[in-house]
PDB file of C-alpha atoms in Angstrom:
ATOM      1  CA  UNK A1301     -26.193  54.159 147.348  1.00 45.00           C
ATOM      2  CA  UNK A1302     -28.974  53.669 150.066  1.00 44.00           C
ATOM      3  CA  UNK A1303     -28.637  54.640 153.505  1.00 44.00           C
ATOM      4  CA  UNK A1304     -27.359  52.133 156.181  1.00 44.00           C
ATOM      5  CA  UNK A1305     -30.025  49.391 157.152  1.00 44.00           C
ATOM      6  CA  UNK A1306     -31.175  49.170 160.653  1.00 43.00           C
ATOM      7  CA  UNK A1307     -29.888  46.142 162.897  1.00 44.00           C
ATOM      8  CA  UNK A1308     -31.639  42.991 161.996  1.00 47.00           C
ATOM      9  CA  UNK A1309     -32.443  43.949 158.490  1.00 56.00           C
ATOM     10  CA  UNK A1310     -31.378  41.709 155.574  1.00 67.00           C
ATOM     11  CA  UNK A1311     -28.509  43.614 153.672  1.00 75.00           C
ATOM     12  CA  UNK A1312     -28.398  42.992 149.912  1.00 81.00           C
ATOM     13  CA  UNK A1313     -26.327  44.147 147.069  1.00 83.00           C
ATOM     14  CA  UNK A1314     -28.661  47.065 146.453  1.00 80.00           C
ATOM     15  CA  UNK A1315     -28.879  47.768 149.997  1.00 83.00           C
ATOM     16  CA  UNK A1316     -25.844  47.085 151.939  1.00 89.00           C
ATOM     17  CA  UNK A1317     -25.398  47.183 155.736  1.00 89.00           C
ATOM     18  CA  UNK A1318     -22.874  49.069 157.886  1.00 90.00           C
ATOM     19  CA  UNK A1319     -21.268  46.902 160.547  1.00 90.00           C
ATOM     20  CA  UNK A1320     -18.334  47.076 162.919  1.00 88.00           C
ATOM     21  CA  UNK A1321     -15.871  46.044 160.279  1.00 89.00           C
ATOM     22  CA  UNK A1322     -17.301  48.122 157.443  1.00 92.00           C
ATOM     23  CA  UNK A1323     -20.059  47.776 154.883  1.00 93.00           C
ATOM     24  CA  UNK A1324     -21.755  44.201 154.440  1.00 92.00           C
ATOM     25  CA  UNK A1325     -23.294  42.944 151.327  1.00 91.00           C
ATOM     26  CA  UNK A1326     -25.205  39.679 151.072  1.00 87.00           C
ATOM     27  CA  UNK A1327     -25.622  37.869 147.658  1.00 86.00           C
ATOM     28  CA  UNK A1328     -28.509  35.418 147.504  1.00 80.00           C
ATOM     29  CA  UNK A1329     -27.394  33.077 144.725  1.00 79.00           C
ATOM     30  CA  UNK A1330     -29.743  31.309 142.117  1.00 72.00           C
ATOM     31  CA  UNK A1331     -28.044  28.159 141.310  1.00 68.00           C
ATOM     32  CA  UNK A1332     -24.414  27.597 141.625  1.00 72.00           C
ATOM     33  CA  UNK A1333     -21.397  29.483 140.516  1.00 82.00           C
ATOM     34  CA  UNK A1334     -18.624  28.511 138.261  1.00 88.00           C
ATOM     35  CA  UNK A1335     -14.847  28.398 139.281  1.00 91.00           C
ATOM     36  CA  UNK A1336     -14.187  31.589 137.340  1.00 93.00           C
ATOM     37  CA  UNK A1337     -17.061  33.422 138.841  1.00 92.00           C
ATOM     38  CA  UNK A1338     -15.911  32.229 142.453  1.00 89.00           C
ATOM     39  CA  UNK A1339     -12.334  33.446 141.453  1.00 93.00           C
ATOM     40  CA  UNK A1340     -13.525  36.786 140.386  1.00 93.00           C
ATOM     41  CA  UNK A1341     -15.654  37.094 143.408  1.00 93.00           C
ATOM     42  CA  UNK A1342     -12.830  36.338 145.683  1.00 93.00           C
ATOM     43  CA  UNK A1343     -10.545  38.767 143.755  1.00 95.00           C
ATOM     44  CA  UNK A1344     -13.052  41.536 144.337  1.00 95.00           C
ATOM     45  CA  UNK A1345     -13.659  40.887 147.909  1.00 94.00           C
ATOM     46  CA  UNK A1346      -9.922  41.443 148.484  1.00 95.00           C
ATOM     47  CA  UNK A1347      -9.645  44.608 146.193  1.00 95.00           C
ATOM     48  CA  UNK A1348     -12.806  45.883 147.569  1.00 95.00           C
ATOM     49  CA  UNK A1349     -13.385  44.779 151.216  1.00 94.00           C
ATOM     50  CA  UNK A1350     -11.142  43.049 153.802  1.00 94.00           C
ATOM     51  CA  UNK A1351     -11.080  39.715 151.625  1.00 92.00           C
ATOM     52  CA  UNK A1352     -13.594  37.944 153.962  1.00 89.00           C
ATOM     53  CA  UNK A1353     -16.367  35.794 152.049  1.00 90.00           C
ATOM     54  CA  UNK A1354     -18.803  34.097 154.329  1.00 89.00           C
ATOM     55  CA  UNK A1355     -21.296  31.305 153.260  1.00 85.00           C
ATOM     56  CA  UNK A1356     -24.679  31.970 154.882  1.00 80.00           C
ATOM     57  CA  UNK A1357     -27.008  29.478 156.265  1.00 69.00           C
ATOM     58  CA  UNK A1358     -29.267  29.709 153.368  1.00 69.00           C
ATOM     59  CA  UNK A1359     -26.522  28.997 150.742  1.00 73.00           C
ATOM     60  CA  UNK A1360     -25.849  32.655 149.808  1.00 80.00           C
ATOM     61  CA  UNK A1361     -22.488  34.532 150.319  1.00 88.00           C
ATOM     62  CA  UNK A1362     -21.716  37.752 152.171  1.00 90.00           C
ATOM     63  CA  UNK A1363     -18.833  40.064 151.924  1.00 94.00           C
ATOM     64  CA  UNK A1364     -17.576  42.213 154.538  1.00 94.00           C
ATOM     65  CA  UNK A1365     -15.208  45.244 154.933  1.00 94.00           C
ATOM     66  CA  UNK A1366     -16.538  47.148 152.088  1.00 94.00           C
ATOM     67  CA  UNK A1367     -16.646  50.886 152.240  1.00 93.00           C
ATOM     68  CA  UNK A1368     -19.794  52.691 150.923  1.00 90.00           C
ATOM     69  CA  UNK A1369     -18.239  53.400 147.452  1.00 92.00           C
ATOM     70  CA  UNK A1370     -16.701  49.823 147.148  1.00 94.00           C
ATOM     71  CA  UNK A1371     -20.165  48.356 148.158  1.00 91.00           C
ATOM     72  CA  UNK A1372     -21.499  49.886 145.123  1.00 90.00           C
ATOM     73  CA  UNK A1373     -18.407  48.450 142.955  1.00 93.00           C
ATOM     74  CA  UNK A1374     -19.248  45.055 144.294  1.00 93.00           C
ATOM     75  CA  UNK A1375     -22.778  45.147 142.766  1.00 90.00           C
ATOM     76  CA  UNK A1376     -21.124  46.061 139.304  1.00 92.00           C
ATOM     77  CA  UNK A1377     -18.672  43.186 139.814  1.00 93.00           C
ATOM     78  CA  UNK A1378     -21.279  40.502 140.406  1.00 91.00           C
ATOM     79  CA  UNK A1379     -23.440  41.882 137.234  1.00 91.00           C
ATOM     80  CA  UNK A1380     -20.031  41.541 135.366  1.00 92.00           C
ATOM     81  CA  UNK A1381     -19.333  38.001 136.337  1.00 92.00           C
ATOM     82  CA  UNK A1382     -23.165  37.238 135.270  1.00 90.00           C
ATOM     83  CA  UNK A1383     -23.737  35.607 138.959  1.00 88.00           C
ATOM     84  CA  UNK A1384     -27.237  34.537 138.941  1.00 83.00           C
ATOM     85  CA  UNK A1385     -29.251  36.184 141.840  1.00 81.00           C
ATOM     86  CA  UNK A1386     -32.495  35.234 143.446  1.00 72.00           C
ATOM     87  CA  UNK A1387     -35.155  37.931 143.490  1.00 68.00           C
ATOM     88  CA  UNK A1388     -38.369  38.064 145.463  1.00 69.00           C
ATOM     89  CA  UNK A1389     -39.103  35.028 147.596  1.00 79.00           C
ATOM     90  CA  UNK A1390     -37.221  31.949 146.765  1.00 77.00           C
ATOM     91  CA  UNK A1391     -37.801  28.559 147.976  1.00 85.00           C
ATOM     92  CA  UNK A1392     -34.886  26.792 149.747  1.00 86.00           C
ATOM     93  CA  UNK A1393     -34.509  23.219 149.281  1.00 89.00           C
ATOM     94  CA  UNK A1394     -31.859  20.695 150.565  1.00 86.00           C
ATOM     95  CA  UNK A1395     -28.075  20.654 148.994  1.00 80.00           C
ATOM     96  CA  UNK A1396     -28.948  17.204 147.608  1.00 85.00           C
ATOM     97  CA  UNK A1397     -32.497  17.825 146.538  1.00 88.00           C
ATOM     98  CA  UNK A1398     -33.614  15.332 143.772  1.00 88.00           C
ATOM     99  CA  UNK A1399     -30.465  13.169 144.203  1.00 89.00           C
ATOM    100  CA  UNK A1400     -30.560  11.934 147.872  1.00 90.00           C
ATOM    101  CA  UNK A1401     -31.514   8.451 147.843  1.00 90.00           C
ATOM    102  CA  UNK A1402     -32.931   8.853 151.371  1.00 91.00           C
ATOM    103  CA  UNK A1403     -35.049  11.788 150.440  1.00 93.00           C
ATOM    104  CA  UNK A1404     -38.858  11.273 151.252  1.00 95.00           C
ATOM    105  CA  UNK A1405     -39.942  13.300 148.250  1.00 95.00           C
ATOM    106  CA  UNK A1406     -38.115  15.344 145.557  1.00 95.00           C
ATOM    107  CA  UNK A1407     -39.154  19.083 146.643  1.00 95.00           C
ATOM    108  CA  UNK A1408     -38.069  20.974 143.632  1.00 93.00           C
ATOM    109  CA  UNK A1409     -41.111  20.571 141.562  1.00 94.00           C
ATOM    110  CA  UNK A1410     -43.100  21.747 144.339  1.00 96.00           C
ATOM    111  CA  UNK A1411     -40.901  24.419 145.378  1.00 93.00           C
ATOM    112  CA  UNK A1412     -41.107  25.769 141.819  1.00 91.00           C
ATOM    113  CA  UNK A1413     -44.830  25.627 141.910  1.00 93.00           C
ATOM    114  CA  UNK A1414     -45.001  27.774 144.941  1.00 94.00           C
ATOM    115  CA  UNK A1415     -42.480  30.401 143.561  1.00 89.00           C
ATOM    116  CA  UNK A1416     -44.547  30.699 140.349  1.00 89.00           C
ATOM    117  CA  UNK A1417     -47.662  31.241 142.284  1.00 88.00           C
ATOM    118  CA  UNK A1418     -46.333  33.689 144.587  1.00 87.00           C
ATOM    119  CA  UNK A1419     -44.396  35.594 142.223  1.00 84.00           C
ATOM    120  CA  UNK A1420     -46.945  38.290 141.619  1.00 86.00           C
ATOM    121  CA  UNK A1421     -46.942  39.751 145.010  1.00 86.00           C
ATOM    122  CA  UNK A1422     -43.376  38.250 146.519  1.00 78.00           C
ATOM    123  CA  UNK A1423     -41.699  41.644 145.992  1.00 79.00           C
ATOM    124  CA  UNK A1424     -44.053  43.260 148.593  1.00 88.00           C
ATOM    125  CA  UNK A1425     -42.610  40.832 151.353  1.00 87.00           C
ATOM    126  CA  UNK A1426     -40.035  41.362 154.069  1.00 84.00           C
ATOM    127  CA  UNK A1427     -36.500  40.807 152.641  1.00 77.00           C
ATOM    128  CA  UNK A1428     -36.105  38.359 155.409  1.00 81.00           C
ATOM    129  CA  UNK A1429     -39.248  36.322 154.563  1.00 87.00           C
ATOM    130  CA  UNK A1430     -38.422  32.648 154.000  1.00 89.00           C
ATOM    131  CA  UNK A1431     -39.952  29.493 152.396  1.00 93.00           C
ATOM    132  CA  UNK A1432     -38.560  26.261 152.924  1.00 94.00           C
ATOM    133  CA  UNK A1433     -39.493  22.838 151.107  1.00 95.00           C
ATOM    134  CA  UNK A1434     -37.666  20.100 152.627  1.00 95.00           C
ATOM    135  CA  UNK A1435     -37.769  16.589 151.028  1.00 94.00           C
ATOM    136  CA  UNK A1436     -35.946  15.087 153.863  1.00 89.00           C
ATOM    137  CA  UNK A1437     -32.974  12.755 153.343  1.00 86.00           C
ATOM    138  CA  UNK A1438     -29.345  12.765 154.644  1.00 86.00           C
ATOM    139  CA  UNK A1439     -29.241  16.754 154.565  1.00 80.00           C
ATOM    140  CA  UNK A1440     -32.507  17.712 155.613  1.00 78.00           C
ATOM    141  CA  UNK A1441     -32.838  21.261 156.336  1.00 85.00           C
ATOM    142  CA  UNK A1442     -35.412  21.059 159.360  1.00 81.00           C
ATOM    143  CA  UNK A1443     -33.216  22.912 161.796  1.00 81.00           C
ATOM    144  CA  UNK A1444     -33.469  26.297 159.618  1.00 84.00           C
ATOM    145  CA  UNK A1445     -36.266  28.716 160.594  1.00 88.00           C
ATOM    146  CA  UNK A1446     -38.632  29.989 158.087  1.00 92.00           C
ATOM    147  CA  UNK A1447     -41.894  31.742 157.689  1.00 94.00           C
ATOM    148  CA  UNK A1448     -43.443  29.119 155.289  1.00 96.00           C
ATOM    149  CA  UNK A1449     -42.180  25.347 155.688  1.00 96.00           C
ATOM    150  CA  UNK A1450     -43.328  22.294 153.555  1.00 97.00           C
ATOM    151  CA  UNK A1451     -42.028  19.025 154.983  1.00 96.00           C
ATOM    152  CA  UNK A1452     -42.239  15.662 153.160  1.00 96.00           C
ATOM    153  CA  UNK A1453     -43.762  12.987 155.197  1.00 96.00           C
ATOM    154  CA  UNK A1454     -44.845   9.508 154.085  1.00 94.00           C
ATOM    155  CA  UNK A1455     -48.496  10.309 153.509  1.00 95.00           C
ATOM    156  CA  UNK A1456     -47.727  13.775 152.097  1.00 97.00           C
ATOM    157  CA  UNK A1457     -46.513  17.306 152.799  1.00 97.00           C
ATOM    158  CA  UNK A1458     -46.739  18.983 156.314  1.00 97.00           C
ATOM    159  CA  UNK A1459     -47.517  22.552 156.093  1.00 97.00           C
ATOM    160  CA  UNK A1460     -46.470  24.946 158.567  1.00 96.00           C
ATOM    161  CA  UNK A1461     -46.875  28.848 158.501  1.00 96.00           C
ATOM    162  CA  UNK A1462     -45.290  31.184 161.186  1.00 95.00           C
ATOM    163  CA  UNK A1463     -44.367  27.920 163.179  1.00 93.00           C
ATOM    164  CA  UNK A1464     -48.179  26.944 163.101  1.00 95.00           C
ATOM    165  CA  UNK A1465     -49.202  23.556 161.680  1.00 96.00           C
ATOM    166  CA  UNK A1466     -51.779  23.711 158.940  1.00 96.00           C
ATOM    167  CA  UNK A1467     -51.950  19.884 158.411  1.00 96.00           C
ATOM    168  CA  UNK A1468     -50.808  17.031 156.014  1.00 97.00           C
ATOM    169  CA  UNK A1469     -51.692  17.697 152.331  1.00 97.00           C
ATOM    170  CA  UNK A1470     -51.020  16.539 148.877  1.00 97.00           C
ATOM    171  CA  UNK A1471     -48.664  18.361 146.850  1.00 96.00           C
ATOM    172  CA  UNK A1472     -51.036  20.572 145.096  1.00 96.00           C
ATOM    173  CA  UNK A1473     -53.071  21.367 148.252  1.00 97.00           C
ATOM    174  CA  UNK A1474     -49.834  22.205 150.117  1.00 97.00           C
ATOM    175  CA  UNK A1475     -48.714  24.537 147.401  1.00 96.00           C
ATOM    176  CA  UNK A1476     -52.014  26.420 147.320  1.00 95.00           C
ATOM    177  CA  UNK A1477     -51.893  26.896 151.150  1.00 96.00           C
ATOM    178  CA  UNK A1478     -48.442  28.223 151.145  1.00 96.00           C
ATOM    179  CA  UNK A1479     -49.246  30.587 148.267  1.00 94.00           C
ATOM    180  CA  UNK A1480     -52.151  31.905 149.868  1.00 95.00           C
ATOM    181  CA  UNK A1481     -50.307  32.375 152.997  1.00 95.00           C
ATOM    182  CA  UNK A1482     -47.604  34.490 150.975  1.00 95.00           C
ATOM    183  CA  UNK A1483     -50.275  36.438 149.403  1.00 94.00           C
ATOM    184  CA  UNK A1484     -51.838  37.245 152.832  1.00 94.00           C
ATOM    185  CA  UNK A1485     -48.411  38.158 154.391  1.00 94.00           C
ATOM    186  CA  UNK A1486     -47.588  40.552 151.294  1.00 93.00           C
ATOM    187  CA  UNK A1487     -50.998  42.389 151.999  1.00 94.00           C
ATOM    188  CA  UNK A1488     -49.580  43.024 155.621  1.00 94.00           C
ATOM    189  CA  UNK A1489     -46.430  44.898 154.180  1.00 91.00           C
ATOM    190  CA  UNK A1490     -42.807  44.500 154.058  1.00 88.00           C
ATOM    191  CA  UNK A1491     -42.408  44.573 157.922  1.00 88.00           C
ATOM    192  CA  UNK A1492     -44.536  41.650 158.452  1.00 92.00           C
ATOM    193  CA  UNK A1493     -43.636  38.087 159.194  1.00 93.00           C
ATOM    194  CA  UNK A1494     -45.602  34.989 159.087  1.00 94.00           C
ATOM    195  CA  UNK A1495     -45.969  35.059 162.617  1.00 93.00           C
ATOM    196  CA  UNK A1496     -48.083  38.111 162.540  1.00 94.00           C
ATOM    197  CA  UNK A1497     -50.847  36.242 160.212  1.00 93.00           C
ATOM    198  CA  UNK A1498     -54.109  35.827 162.227  1.00 89.00           C
ATOM    199  CA  UNK A1499     -55.278  32.340 162.729  1.00 79.00           C
ATOM    200  CA  UNK A1500     -57.002  30.688 159.802  1.00 68.00           C
ATOM    201  CA  UNK A1501     -59.144  27.732 159.012  1.00 60.00           C
ATOM    202  CA  UNK A1502     -57.454  24.967 158.591  1.00 54.00           C
ATOM    203  CA  UNK A1503     -54.686  25.741 161.005  1.00 63.00           C
ATOM    204  CA  UNK A1504     -54.560  23.117 163.907  1.00 61.00           C
ATOM    205  CA  UNK A1505     -55.743  24.571 167.161  1.00 48.00           C
ATOM    206  CA  UNK A1506     -52.845  25.393 169.437  1.00 43.00           C
ATOM    207  CA  UNK A1507     -50.305  25.646 166.630  1.00 43.00           C
ATOM    208  CA  UNK A1508     -48.164  22.875 167.995  1.00 41.00           C
ATOM    209  CA  UNK A1509     -46.597  20.501 165.481  1.00 45.00           C
ATOM    210  CA  UNK A1510     -47.465  17.002 166.270  1.00 37.00           C
ATOM    211  CA  UNK A1511     -44.627  14.687 167.196  1.00 36.00           C
TER     212      UNK A1511
END
């Protein structure tokens, strides 16, 4: 079991965080969970923790009230239940990506392309580093903060890195800009966030997103 994480860190199954009501683990899900998996997770949360399961803003779950020992047991339970976990930097898309009739563009292929290109160095990023590919629609995710954000517009994909605007591009170019930014961020080390990146060519002066 690793040492308690500092406040503001990102707890995981492998590195839980000690809080006021016990130890906390956060499970980043890759894909959905079955009824049986969810039932098993709920049973384990009651047996090993205080029974409280919370859904995070990014579609994961966190379990509270664990002890240092039971937090390690929870990792074994998740493995036994064969719950798929995200590793490295995973792109977050909207809950109805690809099926929302009001979506400007399907973000899934673009998200997968960036994940693939960034895979070689994503493990060197901060655990809190985030990538959003937002196709718009009824349940867009524009309100969520992110280090890297690609947003579908009528004429292409708007690229933002660290809250700064890198312009509107076709999907292939947008993926390249995002992957390059992720690689540069990885080179700064696991404490860095996208806002720490120096201004680059192609970034709009002032960094403001156009209205």
